[in-house]
PDB file of C-alpha atoms in Angstrom:
ATOM      1  CA  MET B   1      35.275  16.531   6.905  1.00  0.00           C
ATOM      2  CA  PHE B   2      33.252  13.921   8.877  1.00  0.00           C
ATOM      3  CA  ILE B   3      32.585  12.125   6.667  1.00  0.00           C
ATOM      4  CA  LYS B   4      33.172   8.682   8.493  1.00  0.00           C
ATOM      5  CA  GLU B   5      31.674  10.341  11.511  1.00  0.00           C
ATOM      6  CA  PHE B   6      27.824  10.783   9.384  1.00  0.00           C
ATOM      7  CA  ILE B   7      28.059   7.297   7.927  1.00  0.00           C
ATOM      8  CA  ASP B   8      28.417   6.143  11.107  1.00  0.00           C
ATOM      9  CA  TYR B   9      25.241   8.288  11.838  1.00  0.00           C
ATOM     10  CA  LEU B  10      23.983   7.553   9.190  1.00  0.00           C
ATOM     11  CA  LEU B  11      23.810   3.296   9.666  1.00  0.00           C
ATOM     12  CA  LEU B  12      23.664   3.403  13.758  1.00  0.00           C
ATOM     13  CA  GLU B  13      21.453   5.889  14.739  1.00  0.00           C
ATOM     14  CA  ARG B  14      19.641   6.574  11.919  1.00  0.00           C
ATOM     15  CA  LYS B  15      19.354   2.087  10.953  1.00  0.00           C
ATOM     16  CA  TYR B  16      19.563   3.314   7.003  1.00  0.00           C
ATOM     17  CA  SER B  17      20.589  -0.424   5.437  1.00  0.00           C
ATOM     18  CA  VAL B  18      24.528  -1.318   4.096  1.00  0.00           C
ATOM     19  CA  HIS B  19      22.428  -0.370   0.521  1.00  0.00           C
ATOM     20  CA  THR B  20      21.551   3.528   1.007  1.00  0.00           C
ATOM     21  CA  VAL B  21      24.359   4.320   2.978  1.00  0.00           C
ATOM     22  CA  THR B  22      26.785   3.080   0.446  1.00  0.00           C
ATOM     23  CA  ALA B  23      24.900   5.607  -2.060  1.00  0.00           C
ATOM     24  CA  TYR B  24      25.137   8.696   0.127  1.00  0.00           C
ATOM     25  CA  LYS B  25      28.700   7.589   0.311  1.00  0.00           C
ATOM     26  CA  THR B  26      28.827   7.532  -3.791  1.00  0.00           C
ATOM     27  CA  ASP B  27      27.279  10.806  -3.795  1.00  0.00           C
ATOM     28  CA  LEU B  28      29.837  12.548  -1.413  1.00  0.00           C
ATOM     29  CA  MET B  29      32.628  11.401  -2.987  1.00  0.00           C
ATOM     30  CA  SER B  30      31.554  12.376  -6.114  1.00  0.00           C
ATOM     31  CA  TYR B  31      32.175  16.054  -4.350  1.00  0.00           C
ATOM     32  CA  VAL B  32      34.499  15.996  -2.546  1.00  0.00           C
ATOM     33  CA  VAL B  33      36.524  14.912  -6.365  1.00  0.00           C
ATOM     34  CA  PHE B  34      35.977  17.590  -7.829  1.00  0.00           C
ATOM     35  CA  TYR B  35      36.168  20.181  -4.422  1.00  0.00           C
ATOM     36  CA  GLU B  36      39.929  19.128  -4.796  1.00  0.00           C
ATOM     37  CA  LYS B  37      39.860  18.906  -8.529  1.00  0.00           C
ATOM     38  CA  GLU B  38      38.482  22.152  -8.689  1.00  0.00           C
ATOM     39  CA  TYR B  39      40.214  23.978  -5.450  1.00  0.00           C
ATOM     40  CA  ASP B  40      42.834  22.280  -4.460  1.00  0.00           C
ATOM     41  CA  GLN B  41      41.430  21.336  -1.068  1.00  0.00           C
ATOM     42  CA  LYS B  42      39.850  18.157   0.168  1.00  0.00           C
ATOM     43  CA  ASP B  43      37.732  19.631   3.645  1.00  0.00           C
ATOM     44  CA  ILE B  44      34.105  19.827   1.622  1.00  0.00           C
ATOM     45  CA  SER B  45      32.591  20.838   5.651  1.00  0.00           C
ATOM     46  CA  LYS B  46      34.173  23.909   4.526  1.00  0.00           C
ATOM     47  CA  SER B  47      32.675  24.350   0.954  1.00  0.00           C
ATOM     48  CA  ASN B  48      30.590  27.715   0.073  1.00  0.00           C
ATOM     49  CA  TYR B  49      27.480  27.849  -1.954  1.00  0.00           C
ATOM     50  CA  ALA B  50      29.457  28.885  -5.514  1.00  0.00           C
ATOM     51  CA  GLN B  51      31.745  25.993  -5.184  1.00  0.00           C
ATOM     52  CA  ILE B  52      28.558  23.375  -4.755  1.00  0.00           C
ATOM     53  CA  ARG B  53      27.105  25.324  -7.584  1.00  0.00           C
ATOM     54  CA  SER B  54      29.145  24.448  -9.607  1.00  0.00           C
ATOM     55  CA  TRP B  55      29.267  20.949  -9.159  1.00  0.00           C
ATOM     56  CA  ILE B  56      25.787  20.919 -10.107  1.00  0.00           C
ATOM     57  CA  VAL B  57      26.182  22.704 -13.381  1.00  0.00           C
ATOM     58  CA  SER B  58      29.424  20.612 -14.177  1.00  0.00           C
ATOM     59  CA  LEU B  59      26.868  18.067 -13.714  1.00  0.00           C
ATOM     60  CA  VAL B  60      24.791  19.262 -15.923  1.00  0.00           C
ATOM     61  CA  ASP B  61      27.411  20.047 -18.480  1.00  0.00           C
ATOM     62  CA  GLY B  62      28.187  15.670 -18.559  1.00  0.00           C
ATOM     63  CA  GLY B  63      24.876  15.352 -19.611  1.00  0.00           C
ATOM     64  CA  VAL B  64      23.806  13.783 -15.750  1.00  0.00           C
ATOM     65  CA  SER B  65      19.759  13.939 -15.416  1.00  0.00           C
ATOM     66  CA  ASN B  66      18.170  16.601 -13.080  1.00  0.00           C
ATOM     67  CA  ARG B  67      16.862  13.496 -10.687  1.00  0.00           C
ATOM     68  CA  SER B  68      20.590  11.299 -10.232  1.00  0.00           C
ATOM     69  CA  ILE B  69      21.576  15.816  -9.582  1.00  0.00           C
ATOM     70  CA  ASN B  70      18.534  15.761  -7.577  1.00  0.00           C
ATOM     71  CA  ARG B  71      19.793  12.891  -4.973  1.00  0.00           C
ATOM     72  CA  LYS B  72      23.212  13.611  -5.165  1.00  0.00           C
ATOM     73  CA  VAL B  73      22.859  17.391  -4.067  1.00  0.00           C
ATOM     74  CA  SER B  74      19.690  15.645  -1.399  1.00  0.00           C
ATOM     75  CA  SER B  75      22.871  13.358   0.405  1.00  0.00           C
ATOM     76  CA  LEU B  76      24.904  16.335   0.279  1.00  0.00           C
ATOM     77  CA  LYS B  77      22.238  18.114   2.491  1.00  0.00           C
ATOM     78  CA  ALA B  78      21.796  15.761   4.641  1.00  0.00           C
ATOM     79  CA  TYR B  79      25.403  15.621   5.198  1.00  0.00           C
ATOM     80  CA  TYR B  80      25.719  19.169   5.912  1.00  0.00           C
ATOM     81  CA  LYS B  81      22.501  19.310   8.010  1.00  0.00           C
ATOM     82  CA  PHE B  82      24.459  16.575   9.988  1.00  0.00           C
ATOM     83  CA  LEU B  83      27.129  19.082  10.577  1.00  0.00           C
ATOM     84  CA  LEU B  84      25.079  21.686  11.122  1.00  0.00           C
ATOM     85  CA  LYS B  85      23.340  19.500  14.091  1.00  0.00           C
ATOM     86  CA  THR B  86      26.876  18.535  16.042  1.00  0.00           C
ATOM     87  CA  GLY B  87      28.082  21.773  15.887  1.00  0.00           C
ATOM     88  CA  GLN B  88      30.587  21.378  13.169  1.00  0.00           C
ATOM     89  CA  ILE B  89      28.932  24.524  11.358  1.00  0.00           C
ATOM     90  CA  ASP B  90      26.746  27.408  11.784  1.00  0.00           C
ATOM     91  CA  LYS B  91      24.856  27.252   8.962  1.00  0.00           C
ATOM     92  CA  THR B  92      24.411  25.227   6.377  1.00  0.00           C
ATOM     93  CA  PRO B  93      25.295  26.060   1.999  1.00  0.00           C
ATOM     94  CA  LEU B  94      22.369  24.520   1.051  1.00  0.00           C
ATOM     95  CA  ALA B  95      20.100  26.099   3.278  1.00  0.00           C
ATOM     96  CA  LYS B  96      18.215  28.106  -0.044  1.00  0.00           C
ATOM     97  CA  HIS B  97      19.394  25.499  -2.992  1.00  0.00           C
ATOM     98  CA  GLN B  98      15.811  25.061  -4.782  1.00  0.00           C
ATOM     99  CA  ALA B  99      15.859  21.859  -6.389  1.00  0.00           C
ATOM    100  CA  LEU B 100      16.026  20.914 -10.217  1.00  0.00           C
ATOM    101  CA  LYS B 101      13.035  20.239 -11.975  1.00  0.00           C
ATOM    102  CA  VAL B 102      12.487  16.738 -13.511  1.00  0.00           C
ATOM    103  CA  SER B 103       9.187  15.608 -15.456  1.00  0.00           C
ATOM    104  CA  LYS B 104       7.492  13.100 -13.598  1.00  0.00           C
ATOM    105  CA  LYS B 105       8.063   9.901 -15.969  1.00  0.00           C
ATOM    106  CA  LEU B 106       3.720   7.782 -15.719  1.00  0.00           C
ATOM    107  CA  GLN B 107       4.626   4.255 -14.212  1.00  0.00           C
ATOM    108  CA  ILE B 108       2.680   2.517 -16.390  1.00  0.00           C
ATOM    109  CA  PRO B 109       1.559  -0.730 -13.879  1.00  0.00           C
ATOM    110  CA  PHE B 110       1.384  -4.458 -15.838  1.00  0.00           C
ATOM    111  CA  SER B 111      -2.372  -5.222 -16.119  1.00  0.00           C
ATOM    112  CA  ASN B 112      -4.497  -8.526 -14.476  1.00  0.00           C
ATOM    113  CA  ILE B 113      -3.656 -10.517 -17.822  1.00  0.00           C
ATOM    114  CA  GLU B 114      -0.210  -9.443 -18.150  1.00  0.00           C
ATOM    115  CA  VAL B 115       0.310 -11.017 -14.578  1.00  0.00           C
ATOM    116  CA  ASP B 116      -1.723 -13.746 -15.723  1.00  0.00           C
ATOM    117  CA  LYS B 117       0.110 -14.671 -18.569  1.00  0.00           C
ATOM    118  CA  VAL B 118       3.489 -14.208 -16.760  1.00  0.00           C
ATOM    119  CA  LEU B 119       2.227 -16.863 -13.623  1.00  0.00           C
ATOM    120  CA  ASN B 120       0.309 -19.120 -15.848  1.00  0.00           C
ATOM    121  CA  GLY B 121       3.491 -19.950 -18.387  1.00  0.00           C
ATOM    122  CA  LEU B 122       5.470 -20.578 -14.949  1.00  0.00           C
ATOM    123  CA  VAL B 123       2.667 -23.018 -13.665  1.00  0.00           C
ATOM    124  CA  ASP B 124       4.098 -25.942 -15.391  1.00  0.00           C
ATOM    125  CA  GLY B 125       7.827 -26.124 -14.366  1.00  0.00           C
ATOM    126  CA  GLU B 126       8.942 -28.451 -12.111  1.00  0.00           C
ATOM    127  CA  ASP B 127      12.164 -27.472 -11.526  1.00  0.00           C
ATOM    128  CA  PHE B 128      13.876 -25.611  -9.153  1.00  0.00           C
ATOM    129  CA  LYS B 129      14.840 -22.697 -10.980  1.00  0.00           C
ATOM    130  CA  SER B 130      10.865 -22.260 -12.501  1.00  0.00           C
ATOM    131  CA  VAL B 131       9.828 -22.711  -9.269  1.00  0.00           C
ATOM    132  CA  ARG B 132      11.805 -20.289  -7.833  1.00  0.00           C
ATOM    133  CA  ASP B 133      11.149 -17.518 -10.860  1.00  0.00           C
ATOM    134  CA  ARG B 134       7.355 -18.577 -10.209  1.00  0.00           C
ATOM    135  CA  LEU B 135       7.861 -17.896  -6.472  1.00  0.00           C
ATOM    136  CA  ILE B 136       9.820 -14.584  -7.134  1.00  0.00           C
ATOM    137  CA  VAL B 137       6.981 -12.884  -9.069  1.00  0.00           C
ATOM    138  CA  GLU B 138       3.971 -14.449  -7.010  1.00  0.00           C
ATOM    139  CA  LEU B 139       6.076 -12.795  -3.989  1.00  0.00           C
ATOM    140  CA  PHE B 140       6.435  -9.259  -5.459  1.00  0.00           C
ATOM    141  CA  TYR B 141       2.285  -8.766  -7.428  1.00  0.00           C
ATOM    142  CA  ALA B 142       0.858 -10.584  -3.797  1.00  0.00           C
ATOM    143  CA  THR B 143       3.137  -8.393  -1.197  1.00  0.00           C
ATOM    144  CA  GLY B 144       4.378  -5.099  -3.095  1.00  0.00           C
ATOM    145  CA  MET B 145       7.662  -5.914  -1.669  1.00  0.00           C
ATOM    146  CA  ARG B 146      10.290  -4.074  -3.405  1.00  0.00           C
ATOM    147  CA  ARG B 147      13.168  -5.567  -4.527  1.00  0.00           C
ATOM    148  CA  ILE B 148      15.759  -5.629  -1.790  1.00  0.00           C
ATOM    149  CA  GLU B 149      13.352  -6.852   0.983  1.00  0.00           C
ATOM    150  CA  LEU B 150      12.615  -9.820  -1.210  1.00  0.00           C
ATOM    151  CA  VAL B 151      16.245 -10.633  -1.659  1.00  0.00           C
ATOM    152  CA  ASN B 152      17.398 -10.066   2.463  1.00  0.00           C
ATOM    153  CA  LEU B 153      14.182 -12.572   3.367  1.00  0.00           C
ATOM    154  CA  LYS B 154      14.961 -15.624   5.084  1.00  0.00           C
ATOM    155  CA  ILE B 155      13.399 -18.993   5.766  1.00  0.00           C
ATOM    156  CA  ASN B 156      12.697 -18.072   9.496  1.00  0.00           C
ATOM    157  CA  ASN B 157      10.294 -14.823   7.771  1.00  0.00           C
ATOM    158  CA  ILE B 158       8.050 -16.883   6.692  1.00  0.00           C
ATOM    159  CA  ASP B 159       5.450 -18.342   8.894  1.00  0.00           C
ATOM    160  CA  LEU B 160       3.118 -20.506   6.379  1.00  0.00           C
ATOM    161  CA  LEU B 161       0.256 -21.639   9.182  1.00  0.00           C
ATOM    162  CA  GLY B 162      -0.674 -18.192   9.952  1.00  0.00           C
ATOM    163  CA  LYS B 163       0.056 -17.136   5.314  1.00  0.00           C
ATOM    164  CA  GLN B 164       2.331 -14.042   6.457  1.00  0.00           C
ATOM    165  CA  VAL B 165       5.580 -12.644   5.707  1.00  0.00           C
ATOM    166  CA  LYS B 166       7.575 -10.794   7.764  1.00  0.00           C
ATOM    167  CA  VAL B 167       9.123  -7.597   6.363  1.00  0.00           C
ATOM    168  CA  LEU B 168      12.239  -5.642   7.432  1.00  0.00           C
ATOM    169  CA  GLY B 169      11.816  -2.601   5.000  1.00  0.00           C
ATOM    170  CA  LYS B 170      13.458   0.555   5.059  1.00  0.00           C
ATOM    171  CA  ARG B 171      15.258   1.804   7.910  1.00  0.00           C
ATOM    172  CA  ASN B 172      15.121  -1.742   9.326  1.00  0.00           C
ATOM    173  CA  LYS B 173      11.313  -0.979  10.130  1.00  0.00           C
ATOM    174  CA  GLU B 174       9.253  -4.910   9.915  1.00  0.00           C
ATOM    175  CA  ARG B 175       6.449  -4.976   8.910  1.00  0.00           C
ATOM    176  CA  TYR B 176       3.579  -8.221   8.371  1.00  0.00           C
ATOM    177  CA  ILE B 177       2.407  -8.913   5.101  1.00  0.00           C
ATOM    178  CA  PRO B 178      -0.600 -11.829   4.311  1.00  0.00           C
ATOM    179  CA  LEU B 179      -0.075 -14.184   2.014  1.00  0.00           C
ATOM    180  CA  LEU B 180      -2.234 -15.498  -0.794  1.00  0.00           C
ATOM    181  CA  LEU B 181      -3.125 -19.006  -0.330  1.00  0.00           C
ATOM    182  CA  SER B 182      -1.787 -19.766  -3.343  1.00  0.00           C
ATOM    183  CA  THR B 183       1.633 -18.166  -2.775  1.00  0.00           C
ATOM    184  CA  VAL B 184       1.970 -20.421   0.305  1.00  0.00           C
ATOM    185  CA  VAL B 185       1.225 -23.875  -2.019  1.00  0.00           C
ATOM    186  CA  THR B 186       4.453 -22.335  -4.204  1.00  0.00           C
ATOM    187  CA  ILE B 187       6.471 -21.791  -1.417  1.00  0.00           C
ATOM    188  CA  LYS B 188       6.362 -25.097   0.057  1.00  0.00           C
ATOM    189  CA  ARG B 189       7.246 -26.866  -3.146  1.00  0.00           C
ATOM    190  CA  TYR B 190      10.004 -24.485  -3.614  1.00  0.00           C
ATOM    191  CA  LEU B 191      11.116 -25.185  -0.405  1.00  0.00           C
ATOM    192  CA  GLU B 192      11.046 -29.305  -0.734  1.00  0.00           C
ATOM    193  CA  LEU B 193      13.330 -28.225  -4.271  1.00  0.00           C
ATOM    194  CA  ARG B 194      15.494 -25.822  -2.514  1.00  0.00           C
ATOM    195  CA  THR B 195      16.773 -28.876  -0.344  1.00  0.00           C
ATOM    196  CA  GLU B 196      18.358 -30.493  -3.962  1.00  0.00           C
ATOM    197  CA  VAL B 197      20.550 -26.741  -4.147  1.00  0.00           C
ATOM    198  CA  VAL B 198      22.426 -26.594  -0.697  1.00  0.00           C
ATOM    199  CA  VAL B 199      22.471 -30.138   0.701  1.00  0.00           C
ATOM    200  CA  GLU B 200      24.605 -29.177   3.918  1.00  0.00           C
ATOM    201  CA  SER B 201      24.210 -25.516   4.065  1.00  0.00           C
ATOM    202  CA  LYS B 202      22.728 -23.621   6.468  1.00  0.00           C
ATOM    203  CA  ASN B 203      22.170 -20.522   4.544  1.00  0.00           C
ATOM    204  CA  PRO B 204      19.682 -18.563   5.505  1.00  0.00           C
ATOM    205  CA  PHE B 205      17.761 -16.449   3.386  1.00  0.00           C
ATOM    206  CA  LEU B 206      15.010 -18.221   1.350  1.00  0.00           C
ATOM    207  CA  LEU B 207      15.678 -16.775  -2.297  1.00  0.00           C
ATOM    208  CA  LEU B 208      19.019 -18.758  -3.567  1.00  0.00           C
ATOM    209  CA  THR B 209      20.643 -19.537  -7.036  1.00  0.00           C
ATOM    210  CA  GLU B 210      20.729 -22.816  -8.696  1.00  0.00           C
ATOM    211  CA  LYS B 211      24.192 -22.521  -6.812  1.00  0.00           C
ATOM    212  CA  GLY B 212      23.148 -22.410  -3.414  1.00  0.00           C
ATOM    213  CA  VAL B 213      23.832 -18.912  -2.969  1.00  0.00           C
ATOM    214  CA  LYS B 214      21.728 -16.076  -2.310  1.00  0.00           C
ATOM    215  CA  ILE B 215      20.032 -13.946  -4.692  1.00  0.00           C
ATOM    216  CA  TYR B 216      20.888 -10.565  -5.899  1.00  0.00           C
ATOM    217  CA  GLU B 217      19.244  -7.553  -7.082  1.00  0.00           C
ATOM    218  CA  THR B 218      20.489  -7.662 -10.619  1.00  0.00           C
ATOM    219  CA  LEU B 219      19.610 -11.483 -11.012  1.00  0.00           C
ATOM    220  CA  VAL B 220      16.078 -10.829  -9.603  1.00  0.00           C
ATOM    221  CA  TYR B 221      15.613  -7.761 -12.271  1.00  0.00           C
ATOM    222  CA  ARG B 222      16.992 -10.464 -14.875  1.00  0.00           C
ATOM    223  CA  ILE B 223      13.949 -12.798 -14.367  1.00  0.00           C
ATOM    224  CA  ILE B 224      11.068 -10.579 -14.083  1.00  0.00           C
ATOM    225  CA  ASN B 225      12.304  -8.202 -17.139  1.00  0.00           C
ATOM    226  CA  ARG B 226      12.303 -11.655 -18.439  1.00  0.00           C
ATOM    227  CA  TYR B 227       9.456 -12.625 -18.691  1.00  0.00           C
ATOM    228  CA  PHE B 228       7.852  -9.698 -18.845  1.00  0.00           C
ATOM    229  CA  SER B 229       9.281  -9.212 -21.938  1.00  0.00           C
ATOM    230  CA  GLU B 230       7.091 -11.928 -23.069  1.00  0.00           C
ATOM    231  CA  ALA B 231       3.896 -11.015 -22.178  1.00  0.00           C
ATOM    232  CA  SER B 232       3.764  -7.502 -21.706  1.00  0.00           C
ATOM    233  CA  SER B 233       4.928  -4.509 -24.774  1.00  0.00           C
ATOM    234  CA  LYS B 234       4.787  -2.318 -21.727  1.00  0.00           C
ATOM    235  CA  VAL B 235       8.476  -0.149 -21.995  1.00  0.00           C
ATOM    236  CA  LYS B 236       9.969  -0.693 -18.628  1.00  0.00           C
ATOM    237  CA  LYS B 237       9.572  -4.071 -17.070  1.00  0.00           C
ATOM    238  CA  SER B 238      11.297  -4.144 -13.700  1.00  0.00           C
ATOM    239  CA  PRO B 239      10.552  -5.885  -9.883  1.00  0.00           C
ATOM    240  CA  HIS B 240       8.712  -2.100  -9.640  1.00  0.00           C
ATOM    241  CA  ILE B 241       6.853  -1.581 -12.438  1.00  0.00           C
ATOM    242  CA  LEU B 242       5.251  -4.995 -10.465  1.00  0.00           C
ATOM    243  CA  ARG B 243       5.318  -3.417  -7.099  1.00  0.00           C
ATOM    244  CA  HIS B 244       3.166  -0.377  -8.891  1.00  0.00           C
ATOM    245  CA  SER B 245       1.063  -2.967  -9.683  1.00  0.00           C
ATOM    246  CA  PHE B 246      -0.090  -4.698  -6.853  1.00  0.00           C
ATOM    247  CA  ALA B 247      -0.893  -1.185  -5.579  1.00  0.00           C
ATOM    248  CA  THR B 248      -2.596   0.355  -8.861  1.00  0.00           C
ATOM    249  CA  HIS B 249      -4.800  -3.488  -8.786  1.00  0.00           C
ATOM    250  CA  LEU B 250      -5.780  -3.396  -5.079  1.00  0.00           C
ATOM    251  CA  LEU B 251      -6.442   0.735  -5.502  1.00  0.00           C
ATOM    252  CA  ASN B 252      -8.650  -0.181  -8.254  1.00  0.00           C
ATOM    253  CA  GLU B 253     -10.637  -3.031  -6.538  1.00  0.00           C
ATOM    254  CA  GLY B 254     -11.636  -0.699  -3.369  1.00  0.00           C
ATOM    255  CA  ALA B 255      -8.332  -1.153  -1.596  1.00  0.00           C
ATOM    256  CA  ASN B 256      -8.370   2.012   1.454  1.00  0.00           C
ATOM    257  CA  LEU B 257      -5.488   3.635   0.698  1.00  0.00           C
ATOM    258  CA  ASN B 258      -4.094   3.740   4.258  1.00  0.00           C
ATOM    259  CA  ALA B 259      -4.150  -0.029   3.918  1.00  0.00           C
ATOM    260  CA  VAL B 260      -1.983   0.405   0.741  1.00  0.00           C
ATOM    261  CA  LYS B 261       0.196   2.466   2.216  1.00  0.00           C
ATOM    262  CA  GLU B 262       1.015  -0.369   5.396  1.00  0.00           C
ATOM    263  CA  LEU B 263       1.579  -3.139   3.035  1.00  0.00           C
ATOM    264  CA  LEU B 264       4.280  -0.795   0.660  1.00  0.00           C
ATOM    265  CA  GLY B 265       6.089   0.279   4.082  1.00  0.00           C
ATOM    266  CA  HIS B 266       5.395   3.655   3.308  1.00  0.00           C
ATOM    267  CA  SER B 267       6.156   6.010   6.264  1.00  0.00           C
ATOM    268  CA  SER B 268       3.178   8.887   4.273  1.00  0.00           C
ATOM    269  CA  LEU B 269       0.833   8.574   2.187  1.00  0.00           C
ATOM    270  CA  ALA B 270       2.058  11.462  -0.221  1.00  0.00           C
ATOM    271  CA  SER B 271       4.945   8.435  -1.663  1.00  0.00           C
ATOM    272  CA  THR B 272       1.515   5.910  -1.842  1.00  0.00           C
ATOM    273  CA  GLU B 273      -1.035   8.961  -3.511  1.00  0.00           C
ATOM    274  CA  VAL B 274       1.664   8.455  -6.733  1.00  0.00           C
ATOM    275  CA  TYR B 275      -0.444   5.175  -7.324  1.00  0.00           C
ATOM    276  CA  THR B 276      -3.829   6.619  -6.923  1.00  0.00           C
ATOM    277  CA  HIS B 277      -4.053   7.842 -10.905  1.00  0.00           C
ATOM    278  CA  GLN B 278      -4.571   4.211 -12.804  1.00  0.00           C
ATOM    279  CA  SER B 279      -7.980   4.327  -9.731  1.00  0.00           C
ATOM    280  CA  VAL B 280      -8.790   7.705 -10.811  1.00  0.00           C
ATOM    281  CA  ALA B 281      -8.194   6.065 -14.731  1.00  0.00           C
ATOM    282  CA  GLN B 282     -11.497   2.976 -13.152  1.00  0.00           C
ATOM    283  CA  LEU B 283     -13.137   5.307 -11.177  1.00  0.00           C
ATOM    284  CA  ALA B 284     -13.164   7.208 -14.971  1.00  0.00           C
ATOM    285  CA  LYS B 285     -14.185   4.559 -16.725  1.00  0.00           C
ATOM    286  CA  VAL B 286     -17.283   3.032 -14.132  1.00  0.00           C
ATOM    287  CA  HIS B 287     -17.827   6.750 -13.821  1.00  0.00           C
ATOM    288  CA  LYS B 288     -18.023   6.960 -18.257  1.00  0.00           C
ATOM    289  CA  GLN B 289     -20.119   3.431 -18.195  1.00  0.00           C
ATOM    290  CA  SER B 290     -22.628   3.602 -15.397  1.00  0.00           C
ATOM    291  CA  HIS B 291     -23.726   7.429 -15.278  1.00  0.00           C
ATOM    292  CA  PRO B 292     -26.638   7.437 -16.729  1.00  0.00           C
ATOM    293  CA  ARG B 293     -26.456  10.537 -18.252  1.00  0.00           C
ATOM    294  CA  ASN B 294     -23.867   8.715 -20.423  1.00  0.00           C
ATOM    295  CA  LYS B 295     -26.420   6.841 -22.078  1.00  0.00           C
ATOM    296  CA  LYS B 296     -28.209   9.456 -23.425  1.00  0.00           C
TER     297      LYS B 296
END
């Protein structure tokens, strides 16, 4: 089936993260299970589009969202492209497949007031947990980094003197993001308290749990969700929305789209442009308030 070879290709040649590669493998195995059950075969490299289409239909019938189905099919498409590239097949069964339609969900960022409310609520806490949680909120809002990027931050990624942080993004691409002076102050205080939970441990990661081990993604999500639930009535309260807020607020203040793209670690402007709708809304507000014709 060449699945192992495909996984090695993603890890070693494409330099995808372990997290991303695991997602690819999970999607592929989902089809392998279906293929074996329905057609009594295991080698999906010999599958055809009609069989894949049956799998897609079964996913729809099972209540899987179009967005999730598209992701699974995208993983399968990448697998067949790999087989095509390595000469294992002469054509991909998904060559003419069209993705299912997905309704675009508007990601509503937190307002400046909501972010300030959360940070002001954390300013008085001087214990390890309070300072760590404040640092997590500050890092997301001050840098716009992804959740997995924050989790994987190491102490030596922080340059306090230069007021910047080195972030390892998708495909192991490095980028440097400036740090606010207030965030530098919080980092210094956190590092002082950090020695209380690690003692003799040589854990290189910046953010730790109260037990002195590396923080994990679900805990980061719970932290953001908990604090912003107290400050915001928005439906979605997650690290991604805080990253979204970082980008939107910069654009609202006149930041260059290309600059925001680099800060976010996007590979193309198309990914960054999703945030511009908020800037357009801000411009419309300014236009309405300032245009002389609107004053008549």
